[in-house]
Short mmCIF file of N, CA and C in Angstrom, two decimals:
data_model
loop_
_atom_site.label_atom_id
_atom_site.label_comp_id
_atom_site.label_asym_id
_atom_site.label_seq_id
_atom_site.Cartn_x
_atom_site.Cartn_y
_atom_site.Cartn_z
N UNK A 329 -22.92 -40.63 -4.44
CA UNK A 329 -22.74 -39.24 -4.78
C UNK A 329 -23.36 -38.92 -6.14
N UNK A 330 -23.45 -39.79 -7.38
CA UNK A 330 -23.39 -39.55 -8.63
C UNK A 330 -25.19 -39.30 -8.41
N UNK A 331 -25.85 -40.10 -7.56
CA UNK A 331 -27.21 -40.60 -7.84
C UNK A 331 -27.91 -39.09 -6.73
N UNK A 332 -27.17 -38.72 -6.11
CA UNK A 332 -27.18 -37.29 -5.38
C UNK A 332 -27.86 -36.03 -6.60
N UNK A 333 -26.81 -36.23 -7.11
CA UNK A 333 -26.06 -35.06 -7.98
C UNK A 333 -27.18 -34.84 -8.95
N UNK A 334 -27.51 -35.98 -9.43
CA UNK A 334 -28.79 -36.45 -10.60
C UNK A 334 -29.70 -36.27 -10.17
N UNK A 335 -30.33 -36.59 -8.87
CA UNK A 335 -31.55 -36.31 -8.44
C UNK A 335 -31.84 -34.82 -8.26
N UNK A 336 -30.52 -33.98 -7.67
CA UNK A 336 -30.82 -32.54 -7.68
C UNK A 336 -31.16 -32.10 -9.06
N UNK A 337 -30.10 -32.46 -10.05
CA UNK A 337 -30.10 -31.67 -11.32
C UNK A 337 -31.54 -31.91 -12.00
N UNK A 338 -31.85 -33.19 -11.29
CA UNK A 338 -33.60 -33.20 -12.44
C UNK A 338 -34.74 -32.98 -11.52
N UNK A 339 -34.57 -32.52 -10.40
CA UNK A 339 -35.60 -31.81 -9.60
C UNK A 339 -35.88 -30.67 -9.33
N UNK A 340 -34.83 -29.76 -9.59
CA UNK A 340 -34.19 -28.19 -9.31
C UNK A 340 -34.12 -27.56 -10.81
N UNK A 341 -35.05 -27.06 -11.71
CA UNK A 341 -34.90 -26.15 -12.60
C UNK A 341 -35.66 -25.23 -12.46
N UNK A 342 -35.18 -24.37 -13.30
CA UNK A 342 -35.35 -22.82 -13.48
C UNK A 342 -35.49 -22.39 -14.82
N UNK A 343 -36.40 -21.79 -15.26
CA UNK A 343 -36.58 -21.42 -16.62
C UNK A 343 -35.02 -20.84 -17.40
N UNK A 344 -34.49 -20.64 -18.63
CA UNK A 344 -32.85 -20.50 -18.97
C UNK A 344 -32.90 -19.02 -18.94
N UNK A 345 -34.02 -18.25 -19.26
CA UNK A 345 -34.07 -16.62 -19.21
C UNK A 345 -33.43 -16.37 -18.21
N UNK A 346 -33.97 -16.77 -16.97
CA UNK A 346 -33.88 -16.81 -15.80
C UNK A 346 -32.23 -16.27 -15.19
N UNK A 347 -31.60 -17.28 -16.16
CA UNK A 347 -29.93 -17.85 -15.48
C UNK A 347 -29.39 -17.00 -15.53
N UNK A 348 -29.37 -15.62 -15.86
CA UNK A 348 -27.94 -14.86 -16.19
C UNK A 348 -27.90 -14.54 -14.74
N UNK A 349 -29.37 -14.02 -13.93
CA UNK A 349 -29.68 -13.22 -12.75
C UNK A 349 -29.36 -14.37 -10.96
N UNK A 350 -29.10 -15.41 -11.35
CA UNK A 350 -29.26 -16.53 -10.28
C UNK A 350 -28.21 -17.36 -10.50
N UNK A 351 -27.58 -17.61 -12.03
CA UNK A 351 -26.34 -19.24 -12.00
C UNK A 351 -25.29 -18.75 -11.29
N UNK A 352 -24.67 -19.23 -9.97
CA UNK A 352 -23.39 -19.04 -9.19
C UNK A 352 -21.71 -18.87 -10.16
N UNK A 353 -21.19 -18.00 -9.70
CA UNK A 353 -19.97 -18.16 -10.22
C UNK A 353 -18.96 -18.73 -9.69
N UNK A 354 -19.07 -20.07 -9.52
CA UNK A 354 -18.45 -21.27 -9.23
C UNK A 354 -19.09 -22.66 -9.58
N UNK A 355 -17.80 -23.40 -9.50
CA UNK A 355 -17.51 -25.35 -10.46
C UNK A 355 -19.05 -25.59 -10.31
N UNK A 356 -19.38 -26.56 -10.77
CA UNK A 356 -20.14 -27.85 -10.23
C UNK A 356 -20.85 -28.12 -11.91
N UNK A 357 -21.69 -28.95 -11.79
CA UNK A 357 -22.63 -29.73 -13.01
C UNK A 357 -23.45 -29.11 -13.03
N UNK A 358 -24.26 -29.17 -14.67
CA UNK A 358 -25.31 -28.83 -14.51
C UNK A 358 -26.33 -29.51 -15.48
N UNK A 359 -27.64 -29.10 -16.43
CA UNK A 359 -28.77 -30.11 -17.17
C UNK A 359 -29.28 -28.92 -17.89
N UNK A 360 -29.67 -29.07 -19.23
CA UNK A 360 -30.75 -28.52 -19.44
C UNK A 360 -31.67 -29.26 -20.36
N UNK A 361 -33.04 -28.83 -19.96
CA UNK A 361 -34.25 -29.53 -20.07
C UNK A 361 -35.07 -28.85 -21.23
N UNK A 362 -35.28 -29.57 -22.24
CA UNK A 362 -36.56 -28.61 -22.84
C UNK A 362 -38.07 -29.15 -22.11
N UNK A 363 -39.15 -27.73 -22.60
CA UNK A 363 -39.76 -27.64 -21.89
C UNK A 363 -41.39 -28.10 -23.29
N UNK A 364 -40.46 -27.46 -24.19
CA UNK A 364 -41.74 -27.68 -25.67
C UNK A 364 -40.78 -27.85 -26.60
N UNK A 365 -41.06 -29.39 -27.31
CA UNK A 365 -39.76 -29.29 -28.34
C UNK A 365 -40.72 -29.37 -29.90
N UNK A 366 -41.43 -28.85 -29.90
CA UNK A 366 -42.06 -28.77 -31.06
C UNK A 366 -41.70 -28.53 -32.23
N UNK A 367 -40.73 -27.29 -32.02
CA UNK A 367 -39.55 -27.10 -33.09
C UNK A 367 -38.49 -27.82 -33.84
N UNK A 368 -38.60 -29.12 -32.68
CA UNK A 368 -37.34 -29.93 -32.85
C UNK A 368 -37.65 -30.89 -33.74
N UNK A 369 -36.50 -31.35 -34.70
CA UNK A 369 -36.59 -32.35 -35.68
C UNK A 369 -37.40 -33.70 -34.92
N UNK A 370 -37.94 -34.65 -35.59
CA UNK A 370 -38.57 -35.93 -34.50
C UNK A 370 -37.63 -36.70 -34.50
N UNK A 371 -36.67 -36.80 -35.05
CA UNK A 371 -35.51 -37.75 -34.47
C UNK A 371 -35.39 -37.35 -32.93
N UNK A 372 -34.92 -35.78 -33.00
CA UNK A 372 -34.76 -35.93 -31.30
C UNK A 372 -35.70 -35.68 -30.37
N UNK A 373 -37.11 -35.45 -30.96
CA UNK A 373 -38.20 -35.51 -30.01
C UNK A 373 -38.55 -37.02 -29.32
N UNK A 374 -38.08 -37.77 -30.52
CA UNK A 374 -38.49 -39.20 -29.82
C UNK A 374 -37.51 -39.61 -28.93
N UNK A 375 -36.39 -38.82 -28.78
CA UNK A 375 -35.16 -39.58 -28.30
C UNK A 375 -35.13 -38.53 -26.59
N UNK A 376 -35.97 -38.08 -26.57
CA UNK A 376 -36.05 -36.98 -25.45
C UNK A 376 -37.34 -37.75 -24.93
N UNK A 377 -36.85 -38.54 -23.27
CA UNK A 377 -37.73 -38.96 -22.14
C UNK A 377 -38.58 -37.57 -21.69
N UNK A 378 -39.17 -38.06 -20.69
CA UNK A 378 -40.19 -37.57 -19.92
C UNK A 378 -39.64 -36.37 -19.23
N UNK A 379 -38.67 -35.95 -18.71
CA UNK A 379 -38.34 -35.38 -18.20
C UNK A 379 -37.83 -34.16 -18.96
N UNK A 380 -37.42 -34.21 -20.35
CA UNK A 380 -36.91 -33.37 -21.25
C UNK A 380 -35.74 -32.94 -21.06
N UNK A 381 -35.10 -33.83 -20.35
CA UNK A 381 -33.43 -33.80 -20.40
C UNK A 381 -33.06 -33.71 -22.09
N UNK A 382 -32.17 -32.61 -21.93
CA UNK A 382 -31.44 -32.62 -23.50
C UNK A 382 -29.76 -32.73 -23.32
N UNK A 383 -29.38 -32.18 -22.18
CA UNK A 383 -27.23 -32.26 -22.51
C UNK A 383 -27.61 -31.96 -20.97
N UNK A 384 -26.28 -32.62 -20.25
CA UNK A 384 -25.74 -32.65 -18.98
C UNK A 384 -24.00 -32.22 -19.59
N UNK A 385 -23.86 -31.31 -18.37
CA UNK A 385 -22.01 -30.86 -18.97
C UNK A 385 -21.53 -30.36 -17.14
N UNK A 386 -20.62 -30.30 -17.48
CA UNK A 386 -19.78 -29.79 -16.66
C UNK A 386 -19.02 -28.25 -16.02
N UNK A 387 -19.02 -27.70 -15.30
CA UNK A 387 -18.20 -26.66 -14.79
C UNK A 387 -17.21 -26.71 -14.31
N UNK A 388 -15.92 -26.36 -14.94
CA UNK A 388 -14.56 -26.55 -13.99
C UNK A 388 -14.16 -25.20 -12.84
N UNK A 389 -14.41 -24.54 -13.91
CA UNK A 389 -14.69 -23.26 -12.69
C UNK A 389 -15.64 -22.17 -12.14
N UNK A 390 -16.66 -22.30 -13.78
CA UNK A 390 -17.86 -21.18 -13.17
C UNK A 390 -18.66 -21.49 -14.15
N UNK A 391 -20.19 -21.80 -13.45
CA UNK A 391 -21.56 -22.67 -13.63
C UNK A 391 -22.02 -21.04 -14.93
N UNK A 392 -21.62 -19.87 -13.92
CA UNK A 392 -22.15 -18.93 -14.70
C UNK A 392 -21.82 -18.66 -16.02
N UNK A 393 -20.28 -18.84 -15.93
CA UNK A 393 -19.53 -18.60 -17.67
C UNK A 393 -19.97 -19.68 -18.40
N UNK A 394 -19.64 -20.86 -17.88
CA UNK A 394 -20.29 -22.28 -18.66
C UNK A 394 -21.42 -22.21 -19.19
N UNK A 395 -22.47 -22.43 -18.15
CA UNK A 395 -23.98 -23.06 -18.51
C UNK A 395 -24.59 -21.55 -18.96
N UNK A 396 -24.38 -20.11 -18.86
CA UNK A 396 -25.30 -19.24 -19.46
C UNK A 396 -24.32 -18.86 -20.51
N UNK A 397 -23.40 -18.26 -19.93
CA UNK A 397 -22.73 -17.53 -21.19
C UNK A 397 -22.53 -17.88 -22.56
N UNK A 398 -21.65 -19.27 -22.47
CA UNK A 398 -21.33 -20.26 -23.26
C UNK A 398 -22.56 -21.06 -23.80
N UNK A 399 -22.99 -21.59 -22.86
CA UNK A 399 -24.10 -22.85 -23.53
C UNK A 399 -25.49 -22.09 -23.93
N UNK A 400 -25.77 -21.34 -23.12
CA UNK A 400 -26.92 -20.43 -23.70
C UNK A 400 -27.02 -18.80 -24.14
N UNK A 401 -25.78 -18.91 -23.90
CA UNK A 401 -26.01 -17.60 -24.97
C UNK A 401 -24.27 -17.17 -26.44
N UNK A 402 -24.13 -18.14 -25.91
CA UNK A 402 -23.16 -18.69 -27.13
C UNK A 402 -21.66 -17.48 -26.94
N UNK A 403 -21.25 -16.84 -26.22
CA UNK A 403 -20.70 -15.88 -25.77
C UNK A 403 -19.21 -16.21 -26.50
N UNK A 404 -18.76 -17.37 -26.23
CA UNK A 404 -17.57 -18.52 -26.59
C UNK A 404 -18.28 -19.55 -26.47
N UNK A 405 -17.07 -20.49 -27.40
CA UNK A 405 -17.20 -21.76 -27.82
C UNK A 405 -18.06 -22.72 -26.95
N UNK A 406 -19.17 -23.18 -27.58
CA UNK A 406 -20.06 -24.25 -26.78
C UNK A 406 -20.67 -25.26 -27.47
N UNK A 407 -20.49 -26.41 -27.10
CA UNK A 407 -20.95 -27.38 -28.05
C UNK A 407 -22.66 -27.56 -28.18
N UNK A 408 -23.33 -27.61 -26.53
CA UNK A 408 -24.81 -27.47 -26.71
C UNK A 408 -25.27 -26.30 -27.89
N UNK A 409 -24.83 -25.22 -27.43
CA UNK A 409 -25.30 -24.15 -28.27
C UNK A 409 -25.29 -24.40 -30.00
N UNK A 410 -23.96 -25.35 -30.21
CA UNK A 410 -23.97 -25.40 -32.20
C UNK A 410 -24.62 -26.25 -32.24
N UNK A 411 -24.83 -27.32 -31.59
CA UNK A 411 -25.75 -28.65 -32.03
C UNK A 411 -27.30 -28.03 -31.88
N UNK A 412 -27.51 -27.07 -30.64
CA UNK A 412 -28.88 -27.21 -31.14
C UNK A 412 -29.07 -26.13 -32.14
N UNK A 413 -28.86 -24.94 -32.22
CA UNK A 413 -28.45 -24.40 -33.59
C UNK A 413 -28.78 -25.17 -34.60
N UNK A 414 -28.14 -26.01 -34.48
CA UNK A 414 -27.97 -26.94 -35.90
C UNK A 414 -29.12 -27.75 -36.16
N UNK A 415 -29.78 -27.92 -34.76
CA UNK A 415 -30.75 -29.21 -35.27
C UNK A 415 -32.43 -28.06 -35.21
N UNK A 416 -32.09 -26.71 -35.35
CA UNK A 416 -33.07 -25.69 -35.42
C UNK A 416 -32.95 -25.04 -36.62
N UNK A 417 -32.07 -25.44 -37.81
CA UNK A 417 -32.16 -25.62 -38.79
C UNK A 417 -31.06 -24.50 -39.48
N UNK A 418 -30.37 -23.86 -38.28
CA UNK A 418 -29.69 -23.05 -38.75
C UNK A 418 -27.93 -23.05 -38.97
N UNK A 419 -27.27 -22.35 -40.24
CA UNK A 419 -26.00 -22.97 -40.10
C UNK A 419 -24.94 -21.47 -40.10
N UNK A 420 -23.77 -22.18 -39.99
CA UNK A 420 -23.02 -20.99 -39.99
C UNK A 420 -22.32 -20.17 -41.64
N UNK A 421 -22.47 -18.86 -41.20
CA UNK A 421 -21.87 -18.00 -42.59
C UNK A 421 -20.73 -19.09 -43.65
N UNK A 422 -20.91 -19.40 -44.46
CA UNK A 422 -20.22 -19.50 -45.15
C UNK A 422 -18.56 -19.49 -45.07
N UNK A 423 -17.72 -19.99 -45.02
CA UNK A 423 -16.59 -19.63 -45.11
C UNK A 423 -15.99 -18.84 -43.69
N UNK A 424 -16.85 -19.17 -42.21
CA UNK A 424 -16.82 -17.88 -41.35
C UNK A 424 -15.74 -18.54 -41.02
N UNK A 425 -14.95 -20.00 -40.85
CA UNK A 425 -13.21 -20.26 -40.42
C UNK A 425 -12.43 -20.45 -40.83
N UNK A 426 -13.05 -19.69 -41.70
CA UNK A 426 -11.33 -19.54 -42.85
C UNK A 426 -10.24 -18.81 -42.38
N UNK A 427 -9.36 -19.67 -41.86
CA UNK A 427 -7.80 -18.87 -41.30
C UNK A 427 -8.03 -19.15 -39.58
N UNK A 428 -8.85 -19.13 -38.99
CA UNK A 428 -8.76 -19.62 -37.79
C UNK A 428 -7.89 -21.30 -37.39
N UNK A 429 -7.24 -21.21 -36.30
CA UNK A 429 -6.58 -22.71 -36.17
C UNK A 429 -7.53 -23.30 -35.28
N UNK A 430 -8.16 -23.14 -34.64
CA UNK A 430 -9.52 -24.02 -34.49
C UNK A 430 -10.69 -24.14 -35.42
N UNK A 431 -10.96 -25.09 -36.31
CA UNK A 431 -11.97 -25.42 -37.19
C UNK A 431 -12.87 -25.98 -36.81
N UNK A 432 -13.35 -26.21 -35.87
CA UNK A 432 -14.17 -26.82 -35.53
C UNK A 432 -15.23 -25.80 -34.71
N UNK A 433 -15.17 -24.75 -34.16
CA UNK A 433 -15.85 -23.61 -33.10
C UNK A 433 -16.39 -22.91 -34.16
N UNK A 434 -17.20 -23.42 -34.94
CA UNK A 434 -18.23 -22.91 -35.99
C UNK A 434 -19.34 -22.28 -35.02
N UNK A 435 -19.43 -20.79 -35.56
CA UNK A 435 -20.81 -19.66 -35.16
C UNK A 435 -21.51 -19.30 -36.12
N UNK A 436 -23.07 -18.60 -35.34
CA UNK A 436 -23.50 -18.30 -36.06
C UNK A 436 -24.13 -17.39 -36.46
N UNK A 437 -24.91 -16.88 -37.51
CA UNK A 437 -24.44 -15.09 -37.63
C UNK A 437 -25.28 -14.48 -36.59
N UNK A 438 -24.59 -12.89 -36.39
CA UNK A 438 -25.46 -12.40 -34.84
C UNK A 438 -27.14 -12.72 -34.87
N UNK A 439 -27.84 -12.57 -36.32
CA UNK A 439 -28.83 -12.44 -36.65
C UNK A 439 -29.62 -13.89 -35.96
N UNK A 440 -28.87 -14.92 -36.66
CA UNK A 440 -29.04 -16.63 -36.09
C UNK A 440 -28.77 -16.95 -34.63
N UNK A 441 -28.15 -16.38 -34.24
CA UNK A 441 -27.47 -16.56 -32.58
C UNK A 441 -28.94 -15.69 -32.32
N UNK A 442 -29.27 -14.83 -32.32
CA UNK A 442 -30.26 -14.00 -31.44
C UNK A 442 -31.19 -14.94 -31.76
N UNK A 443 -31.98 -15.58 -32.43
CA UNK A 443 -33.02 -16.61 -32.98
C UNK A 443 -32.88 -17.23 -31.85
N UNK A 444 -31.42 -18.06 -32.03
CA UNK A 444 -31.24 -19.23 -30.89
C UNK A 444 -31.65 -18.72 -29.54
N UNK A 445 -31.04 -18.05 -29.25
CA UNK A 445 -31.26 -17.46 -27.97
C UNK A 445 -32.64 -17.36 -27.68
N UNK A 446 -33.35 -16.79 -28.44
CA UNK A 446 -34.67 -16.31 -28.00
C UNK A 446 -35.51 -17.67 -27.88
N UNK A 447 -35.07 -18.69 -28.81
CA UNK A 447 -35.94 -20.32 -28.75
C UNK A 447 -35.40 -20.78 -27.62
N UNK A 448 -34.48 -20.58 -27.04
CA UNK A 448 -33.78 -21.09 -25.72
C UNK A 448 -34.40 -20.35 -24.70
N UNK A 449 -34.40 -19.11 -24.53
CA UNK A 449 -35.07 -18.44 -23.43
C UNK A 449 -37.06 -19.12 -23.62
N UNK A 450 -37.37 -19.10 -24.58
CA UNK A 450 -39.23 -19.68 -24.22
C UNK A 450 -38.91 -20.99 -24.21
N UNK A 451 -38.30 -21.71 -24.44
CA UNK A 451 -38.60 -23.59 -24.58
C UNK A 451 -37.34 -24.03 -23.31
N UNK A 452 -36.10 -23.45 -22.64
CA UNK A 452 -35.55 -24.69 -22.03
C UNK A 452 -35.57 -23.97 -20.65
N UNK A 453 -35.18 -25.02 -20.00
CA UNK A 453 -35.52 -24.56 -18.19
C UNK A 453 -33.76 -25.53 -17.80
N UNK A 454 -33.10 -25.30 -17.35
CA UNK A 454 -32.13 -25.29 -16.41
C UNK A 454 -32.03 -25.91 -15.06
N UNK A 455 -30.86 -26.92 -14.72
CA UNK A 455 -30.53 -27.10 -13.46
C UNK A 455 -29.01 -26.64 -12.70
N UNK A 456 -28.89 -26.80 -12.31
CA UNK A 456 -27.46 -27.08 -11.41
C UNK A 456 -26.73 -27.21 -9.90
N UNK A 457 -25.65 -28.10 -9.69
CA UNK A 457 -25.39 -28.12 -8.73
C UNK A 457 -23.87 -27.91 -8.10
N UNK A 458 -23.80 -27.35 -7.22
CA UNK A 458 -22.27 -26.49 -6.99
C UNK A 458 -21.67 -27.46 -6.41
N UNK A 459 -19.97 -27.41 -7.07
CA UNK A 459 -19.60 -28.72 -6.36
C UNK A 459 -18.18 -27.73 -6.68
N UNK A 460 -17.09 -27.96 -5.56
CA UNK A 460 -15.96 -27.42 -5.50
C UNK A 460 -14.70 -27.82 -6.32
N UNK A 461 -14.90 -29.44 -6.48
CA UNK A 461 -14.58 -30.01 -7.51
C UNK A 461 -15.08 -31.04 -8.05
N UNK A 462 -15.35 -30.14 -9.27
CA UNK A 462 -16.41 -31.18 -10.24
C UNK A 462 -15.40 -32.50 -10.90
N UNK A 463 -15.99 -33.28 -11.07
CA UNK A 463 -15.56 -34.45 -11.72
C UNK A 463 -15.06 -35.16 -12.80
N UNK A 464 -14.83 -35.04 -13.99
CA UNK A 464 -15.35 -35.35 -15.49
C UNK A 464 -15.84 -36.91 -15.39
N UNK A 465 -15.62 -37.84 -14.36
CA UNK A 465 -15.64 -39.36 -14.13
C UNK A 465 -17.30 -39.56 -13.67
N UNK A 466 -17.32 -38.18 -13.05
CA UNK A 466 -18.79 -38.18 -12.58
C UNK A 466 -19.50 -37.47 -13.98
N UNK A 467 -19.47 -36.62 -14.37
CA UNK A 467 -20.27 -36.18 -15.37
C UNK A 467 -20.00 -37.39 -16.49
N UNK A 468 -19.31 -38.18 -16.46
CA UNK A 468 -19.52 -39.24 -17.93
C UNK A 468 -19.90 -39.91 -17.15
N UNK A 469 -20.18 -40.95 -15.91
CA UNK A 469 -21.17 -41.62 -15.26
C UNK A 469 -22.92 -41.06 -15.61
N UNK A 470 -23.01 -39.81 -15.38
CA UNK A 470 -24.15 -39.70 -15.45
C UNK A 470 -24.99 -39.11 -16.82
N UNK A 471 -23.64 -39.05 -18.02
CA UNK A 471 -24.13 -39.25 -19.53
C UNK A 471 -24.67 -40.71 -19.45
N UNK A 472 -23.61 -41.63 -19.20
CA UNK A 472 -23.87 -43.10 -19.56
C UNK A 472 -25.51 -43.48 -18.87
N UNK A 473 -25.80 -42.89 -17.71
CA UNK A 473 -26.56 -43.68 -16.66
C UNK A 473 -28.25 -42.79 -17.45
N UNK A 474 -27.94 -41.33 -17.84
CA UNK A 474 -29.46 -40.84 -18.59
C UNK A 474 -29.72 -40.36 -19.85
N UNK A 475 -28.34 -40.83 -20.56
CA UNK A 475 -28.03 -40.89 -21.89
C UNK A 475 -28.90 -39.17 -22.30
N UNK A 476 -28.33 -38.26 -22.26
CA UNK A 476 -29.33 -37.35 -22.87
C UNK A 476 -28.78 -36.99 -23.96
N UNK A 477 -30.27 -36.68 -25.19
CA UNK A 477 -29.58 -36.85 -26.58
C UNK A 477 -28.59 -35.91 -27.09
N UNK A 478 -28.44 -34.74 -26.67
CA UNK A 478 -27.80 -33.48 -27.36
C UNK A 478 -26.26 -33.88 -26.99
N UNK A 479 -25.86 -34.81 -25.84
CA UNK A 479 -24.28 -35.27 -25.50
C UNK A 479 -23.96 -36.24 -26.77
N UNK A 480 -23.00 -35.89 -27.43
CA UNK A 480 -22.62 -37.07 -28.12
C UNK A 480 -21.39 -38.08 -27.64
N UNK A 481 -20.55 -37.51 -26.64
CA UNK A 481 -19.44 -37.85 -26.12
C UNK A 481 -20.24 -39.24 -24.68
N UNK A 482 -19.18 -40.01 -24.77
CA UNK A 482 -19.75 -40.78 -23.67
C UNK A 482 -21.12 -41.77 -23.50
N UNK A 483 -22.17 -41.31 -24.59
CA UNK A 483 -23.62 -41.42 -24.63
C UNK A 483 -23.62 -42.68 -25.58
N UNK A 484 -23.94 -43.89 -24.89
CA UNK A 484 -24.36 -44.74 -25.76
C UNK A 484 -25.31 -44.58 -26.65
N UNK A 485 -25.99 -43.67 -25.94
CA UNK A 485 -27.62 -43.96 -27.45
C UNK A 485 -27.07 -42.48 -28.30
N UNK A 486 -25.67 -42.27 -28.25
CA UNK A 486 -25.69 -40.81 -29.31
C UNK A 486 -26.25 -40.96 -30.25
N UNK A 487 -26.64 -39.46 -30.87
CA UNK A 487 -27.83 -39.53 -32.44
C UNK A 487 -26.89 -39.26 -33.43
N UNK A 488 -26.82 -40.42 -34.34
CA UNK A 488 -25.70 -39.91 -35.35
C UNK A 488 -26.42 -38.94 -36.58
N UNK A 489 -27.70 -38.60 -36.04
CA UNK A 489 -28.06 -37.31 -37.09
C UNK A 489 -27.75 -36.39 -36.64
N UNK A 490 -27.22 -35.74 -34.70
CA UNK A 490 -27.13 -34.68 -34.30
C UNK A 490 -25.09 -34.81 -34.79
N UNK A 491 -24.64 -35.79 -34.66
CA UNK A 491 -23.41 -36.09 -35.10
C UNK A 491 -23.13 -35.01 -36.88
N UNK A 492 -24.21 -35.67 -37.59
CA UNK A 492 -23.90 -35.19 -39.23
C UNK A 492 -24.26 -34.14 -39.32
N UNK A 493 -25.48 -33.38 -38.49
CA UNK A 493 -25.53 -31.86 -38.49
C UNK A 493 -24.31 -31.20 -38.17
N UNK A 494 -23.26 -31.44 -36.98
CA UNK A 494 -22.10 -30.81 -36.79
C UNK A 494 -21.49 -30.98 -37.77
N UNK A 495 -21.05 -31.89 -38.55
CA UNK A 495 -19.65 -32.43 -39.73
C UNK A 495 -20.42 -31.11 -40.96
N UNK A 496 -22.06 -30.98 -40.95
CA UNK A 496 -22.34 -30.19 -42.02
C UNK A 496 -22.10 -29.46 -41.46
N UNK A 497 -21.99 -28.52 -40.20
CA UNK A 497 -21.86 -27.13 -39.95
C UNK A 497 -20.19 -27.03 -40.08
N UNK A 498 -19.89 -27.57 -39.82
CA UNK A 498 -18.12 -27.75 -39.82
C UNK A 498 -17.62 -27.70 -40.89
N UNK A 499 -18.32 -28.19 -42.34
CA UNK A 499 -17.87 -28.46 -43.52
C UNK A 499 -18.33 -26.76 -43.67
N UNK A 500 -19.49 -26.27 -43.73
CA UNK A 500 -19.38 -24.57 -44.45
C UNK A 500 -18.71 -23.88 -43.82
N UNK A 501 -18.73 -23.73 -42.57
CA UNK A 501 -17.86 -23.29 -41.78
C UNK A 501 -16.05 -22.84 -42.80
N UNK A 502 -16.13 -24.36 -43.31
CA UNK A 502 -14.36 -24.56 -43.52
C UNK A 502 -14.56 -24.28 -44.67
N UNK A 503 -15.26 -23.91 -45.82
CA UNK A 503 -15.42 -23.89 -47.06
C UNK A 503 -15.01 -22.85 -47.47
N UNK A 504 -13.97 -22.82 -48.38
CA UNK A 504 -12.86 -21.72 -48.62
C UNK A 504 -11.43 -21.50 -48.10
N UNK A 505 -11.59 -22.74 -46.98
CA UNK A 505 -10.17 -22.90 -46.28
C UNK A 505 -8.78 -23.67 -47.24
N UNK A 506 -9.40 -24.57 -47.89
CA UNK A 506 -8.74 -25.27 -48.48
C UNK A 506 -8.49 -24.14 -49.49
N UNK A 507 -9.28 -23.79 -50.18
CA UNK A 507 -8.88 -22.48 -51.55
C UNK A 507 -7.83 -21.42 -51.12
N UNK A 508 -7.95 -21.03 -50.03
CA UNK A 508 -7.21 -20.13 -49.09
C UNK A 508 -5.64 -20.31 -49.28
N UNK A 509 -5.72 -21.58 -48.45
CA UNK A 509 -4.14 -22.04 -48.63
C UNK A 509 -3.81 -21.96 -49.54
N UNK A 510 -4.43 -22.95 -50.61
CA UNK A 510 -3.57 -22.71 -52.00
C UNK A 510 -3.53 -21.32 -52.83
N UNK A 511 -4.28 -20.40 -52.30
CA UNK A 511 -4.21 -19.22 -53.43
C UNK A 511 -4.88 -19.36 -54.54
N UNK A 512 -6.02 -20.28 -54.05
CA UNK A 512 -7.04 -20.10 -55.56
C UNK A 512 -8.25 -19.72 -54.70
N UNK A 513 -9.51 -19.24 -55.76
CA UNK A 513 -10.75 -19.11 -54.95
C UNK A 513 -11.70 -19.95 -55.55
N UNK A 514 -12.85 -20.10 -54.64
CA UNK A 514 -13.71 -21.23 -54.94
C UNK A 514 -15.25 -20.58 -56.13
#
């Protein structure tokens, strides 16, 4: 099944512009591929095979909210979307989670998000495949089995530079949080 699933997801893409008009609103896996990573730091150009697999993730209930909304167009919380953000050189406002109880769902300003977006719509192309119930046993099988670099979870060959770009976006992100509490400013 796993070797199914993989063969669709890296034979079946679609440019990411594409997805708002075609991704199903229902479960299953999905891939996205860059297409020109020229932009991209060479740590992860070298670490990106032939195929230009960048992150494989999951849908628990809808490919459409997941893989466009979320992962490519940053709508809510998505991890593809801050890492590559991050490794496109851009970070979040200053101080933007200060007082939020999730610290970690660092964004970025509308101005930076539209950037992203628009480098995502010309450079990545998209797969997916509908499955009624998706797996998480299967989607970490098939991190482990094509290691793609933008997953850090599960991925033996994770990039601990795409790792320290998050801890830096996370750290401005939180900067002012600590001052906050105590009633002093920074």
């Amino acid at each position: 099944m796993i070797d199914l699933i993989t063969e669709e997801l890296l034979t079946r893409r679609i440019p990411a512009r594409y997805g708002g008009q075609v991704i199903p609103d229902r479960p299953g896996y999905y891939a996205i591929f860059v297409t020109c990573s020229g932009d991209l730091p060479g740590w992860l150009r070298c670490a990106i095979d032939q195929s230009g697999l960048l992150y494989l993730g999951i849908a628990r209930k809808s490919l459409e909210t997941r893989l466009f909304r979320q992962e490519l167009r940053h709508k809510s919380p998505a991890t593809f979307f801050r890492g590559l953000g991050a490794t496109l050189g851009y970070r979040p406002p200053v101080g933007s989670l200060c007082g939020k109880s999730n610290q970690k769902n660092y964004k970025f300003s509308p101005e930076n998000t539209a950037a992203i977006i628009t480098w995502i719509d010309a450079n990545l192309e998209i797969s997916w495949v509908v499955s009624d119930m998706p797996e998480h046993k299967v989607e970490k099988a098939m991190i482990r089995k094509l290691a793609p670099p933008m997953n850090t979870a599960h991925n033996q060959k994770a990039l601990p530079q795409l790792s320290q770009l998050r801890v830096e976006c996370r750290e401005i992100a939180c900067r002012g949080s600590q001052a906050s509490r105590n009633g002093s400013q920074e």
